[in-house]
mmCIF file of C-alpha atoms in Angstrom:
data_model
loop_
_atom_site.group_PDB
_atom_site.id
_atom_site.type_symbol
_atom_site.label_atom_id
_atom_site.label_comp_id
_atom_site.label_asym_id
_atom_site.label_seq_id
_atom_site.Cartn_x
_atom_site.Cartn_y
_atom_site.Cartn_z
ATOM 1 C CA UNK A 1 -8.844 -13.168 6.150
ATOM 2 C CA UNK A 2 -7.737 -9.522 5.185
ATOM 3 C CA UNK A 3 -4.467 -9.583 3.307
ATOM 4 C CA UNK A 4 -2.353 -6.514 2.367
ATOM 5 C CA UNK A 5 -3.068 -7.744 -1.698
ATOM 6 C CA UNK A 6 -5.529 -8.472 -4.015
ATOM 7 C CA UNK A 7 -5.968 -10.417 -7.433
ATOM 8 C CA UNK A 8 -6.772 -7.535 -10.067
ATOM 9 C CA UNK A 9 -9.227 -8.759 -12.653
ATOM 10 C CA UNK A 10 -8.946 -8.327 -16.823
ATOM 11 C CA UNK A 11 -12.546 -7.846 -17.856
ATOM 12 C CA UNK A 12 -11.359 -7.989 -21.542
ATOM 13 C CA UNK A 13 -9.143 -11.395 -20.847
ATOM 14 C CA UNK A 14 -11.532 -12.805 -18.278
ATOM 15 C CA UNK A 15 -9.334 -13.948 -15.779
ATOM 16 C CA UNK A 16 -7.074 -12.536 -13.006
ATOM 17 C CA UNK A 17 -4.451 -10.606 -14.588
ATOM 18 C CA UNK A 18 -1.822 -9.957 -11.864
ATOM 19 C CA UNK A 19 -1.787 -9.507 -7.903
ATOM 20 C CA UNK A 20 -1.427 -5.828 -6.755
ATOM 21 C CA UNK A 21 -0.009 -5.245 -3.117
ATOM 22 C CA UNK A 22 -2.073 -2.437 -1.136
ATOM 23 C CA UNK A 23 0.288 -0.780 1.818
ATOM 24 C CA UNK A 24 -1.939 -0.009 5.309
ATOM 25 C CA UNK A 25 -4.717 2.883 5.390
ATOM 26 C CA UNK A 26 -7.060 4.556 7.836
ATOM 27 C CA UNK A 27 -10.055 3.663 5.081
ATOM 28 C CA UNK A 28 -10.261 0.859 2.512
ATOM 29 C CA UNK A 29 -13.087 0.725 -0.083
ATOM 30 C CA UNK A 30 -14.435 -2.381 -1.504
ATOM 31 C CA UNK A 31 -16.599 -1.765 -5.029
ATOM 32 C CA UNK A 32 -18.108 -3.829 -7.125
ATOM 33 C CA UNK A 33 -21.070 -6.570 -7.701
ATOM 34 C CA UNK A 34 -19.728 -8.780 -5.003
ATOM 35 C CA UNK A 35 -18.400 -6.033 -2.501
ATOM 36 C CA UNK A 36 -21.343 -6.708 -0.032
ATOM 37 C CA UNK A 37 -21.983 -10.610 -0.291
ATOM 38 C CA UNK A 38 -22.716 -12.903 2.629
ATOM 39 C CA UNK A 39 -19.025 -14.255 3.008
ATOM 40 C CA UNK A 40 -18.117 -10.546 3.164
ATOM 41 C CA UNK A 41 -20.313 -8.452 5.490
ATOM 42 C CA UNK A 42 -18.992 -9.375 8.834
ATOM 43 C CA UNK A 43 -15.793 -7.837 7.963
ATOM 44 C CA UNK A 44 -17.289 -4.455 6.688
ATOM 45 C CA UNK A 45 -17.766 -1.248 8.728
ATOM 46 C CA UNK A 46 -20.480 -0.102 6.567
ATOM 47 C CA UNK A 47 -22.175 -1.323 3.715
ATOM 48 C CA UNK A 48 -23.191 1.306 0.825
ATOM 49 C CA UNK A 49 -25.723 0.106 -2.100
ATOM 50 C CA UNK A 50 -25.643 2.079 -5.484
ATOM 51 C CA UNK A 51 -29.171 2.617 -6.284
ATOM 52 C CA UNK A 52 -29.390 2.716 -9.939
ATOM 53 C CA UNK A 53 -31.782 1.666 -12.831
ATOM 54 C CA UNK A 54 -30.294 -1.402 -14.778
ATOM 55 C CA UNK A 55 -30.763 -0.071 -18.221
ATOM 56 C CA UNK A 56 -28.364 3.020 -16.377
ATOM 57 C CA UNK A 57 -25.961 0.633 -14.802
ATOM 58 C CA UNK A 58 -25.666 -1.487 -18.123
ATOM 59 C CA UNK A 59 -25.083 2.159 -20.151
ATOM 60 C CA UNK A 60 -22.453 2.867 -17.687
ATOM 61 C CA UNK A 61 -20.486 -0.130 -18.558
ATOM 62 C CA UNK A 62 -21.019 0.178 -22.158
ATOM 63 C CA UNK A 63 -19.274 3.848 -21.943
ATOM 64 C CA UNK A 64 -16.560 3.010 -19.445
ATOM 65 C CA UNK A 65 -15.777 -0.395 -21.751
ATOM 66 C CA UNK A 66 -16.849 0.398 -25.709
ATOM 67 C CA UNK A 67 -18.370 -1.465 -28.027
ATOM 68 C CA UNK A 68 -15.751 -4.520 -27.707
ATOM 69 C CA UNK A 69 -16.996 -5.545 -24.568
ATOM 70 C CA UNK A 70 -20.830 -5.851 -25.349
ATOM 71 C CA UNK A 71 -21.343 -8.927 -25.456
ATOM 72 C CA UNK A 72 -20.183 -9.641 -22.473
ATOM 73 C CA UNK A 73 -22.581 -6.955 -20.807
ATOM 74 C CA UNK A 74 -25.287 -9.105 -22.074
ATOM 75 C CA UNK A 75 -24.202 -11.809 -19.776
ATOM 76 C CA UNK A 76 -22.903 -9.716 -17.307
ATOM 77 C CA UNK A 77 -26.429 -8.663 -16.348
ATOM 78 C CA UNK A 78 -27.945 -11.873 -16.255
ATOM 79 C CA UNK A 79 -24.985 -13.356 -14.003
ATOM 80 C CA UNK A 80 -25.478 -10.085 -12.123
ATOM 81 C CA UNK A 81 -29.267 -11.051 -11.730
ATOM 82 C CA UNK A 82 -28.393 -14.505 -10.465
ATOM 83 C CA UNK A 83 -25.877 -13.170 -8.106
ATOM 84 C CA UNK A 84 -28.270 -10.852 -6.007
ATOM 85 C CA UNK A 85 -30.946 -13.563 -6.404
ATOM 86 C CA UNK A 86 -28.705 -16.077 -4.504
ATOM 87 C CA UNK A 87 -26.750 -13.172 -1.905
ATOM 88 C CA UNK A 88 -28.810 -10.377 -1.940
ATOM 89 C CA UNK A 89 -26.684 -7.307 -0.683
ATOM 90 C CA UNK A 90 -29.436 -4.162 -0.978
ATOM 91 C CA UNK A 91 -31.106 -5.216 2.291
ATOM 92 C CA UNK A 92 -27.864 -5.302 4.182
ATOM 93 C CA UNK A 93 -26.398 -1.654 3.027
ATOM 94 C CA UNK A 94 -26.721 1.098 6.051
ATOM 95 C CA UNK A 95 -26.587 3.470 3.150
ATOM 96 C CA UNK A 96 -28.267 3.906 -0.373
ATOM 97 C CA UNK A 97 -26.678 6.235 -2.841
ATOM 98 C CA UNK A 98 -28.631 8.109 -5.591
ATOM 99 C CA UNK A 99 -27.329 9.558 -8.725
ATOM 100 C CA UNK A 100 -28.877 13.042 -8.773
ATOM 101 C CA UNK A 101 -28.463 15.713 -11.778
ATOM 102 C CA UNK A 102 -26.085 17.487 -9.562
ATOM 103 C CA UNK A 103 -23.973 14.688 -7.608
ATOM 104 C CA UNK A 104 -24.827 12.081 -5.339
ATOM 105 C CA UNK A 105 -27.363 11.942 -2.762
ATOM 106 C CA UNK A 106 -27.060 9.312 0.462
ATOM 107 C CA UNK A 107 -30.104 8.146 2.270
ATOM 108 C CA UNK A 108 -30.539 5.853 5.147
ATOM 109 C CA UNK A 109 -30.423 2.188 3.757
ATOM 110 C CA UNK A 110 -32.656 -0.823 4.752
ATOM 111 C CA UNK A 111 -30.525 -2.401 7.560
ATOM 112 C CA UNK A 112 -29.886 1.355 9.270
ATOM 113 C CA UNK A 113 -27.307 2.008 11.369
ATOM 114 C CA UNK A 114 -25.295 -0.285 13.216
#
């Protein structure tokens, strides 16, 4: 069920903070680990997959979040290893996206085109 709000998450309390209300749009983006799981998909119009290394992805987090938050990187990555083990999304994305020197570039993904 789509609803018109969400639960927003506190990564440094670990637990939903607050619910935020979203008003209607012509395009909604879903991001994040669990954007593209199984329960999801049949509700998505397209599915994009963020190809990048993990020792990239976890140095991304550790800028965005500082030093406060690295422990919980450390099992971040191994719940994020479990996740895609159990729901993989990769093979479902129509699109992959590649971090390039200058930008972003987007290639056909493994499921193609609907």
């Amino acid at each position: 069920c789509i609803r018109d709000r969400y639960g927003a998450y506190d990564w440094v309390a670990r637990r939903f903070a607050r619910t935020k209300e979203i008003g209607p749009a012509p395009v909604v983006l879903v991001e994040g680990v669990g954007a593209g799981r199984r329960a999801l998909r049949p509700y998505l119009s397209c599915l994009l997959w963020m190809e990048l290394p993990r020792d990239d992805s976890w140095e991304r987090g550790q800028l965005r979040d500082g030093p406060g938050l690295s422990g919980f990187w450390d099992g971040w990555m191994r719940a994020e290893r479990a996740h895609f083990a159990a729901d993989p999304s990769r093979p479902y994305a129509e699109l992959l996206v590649f971090s390039r020197d200058q930008g972003y570039e987007v290639l056909p993904g493994p499921a193609g085109p609907r």
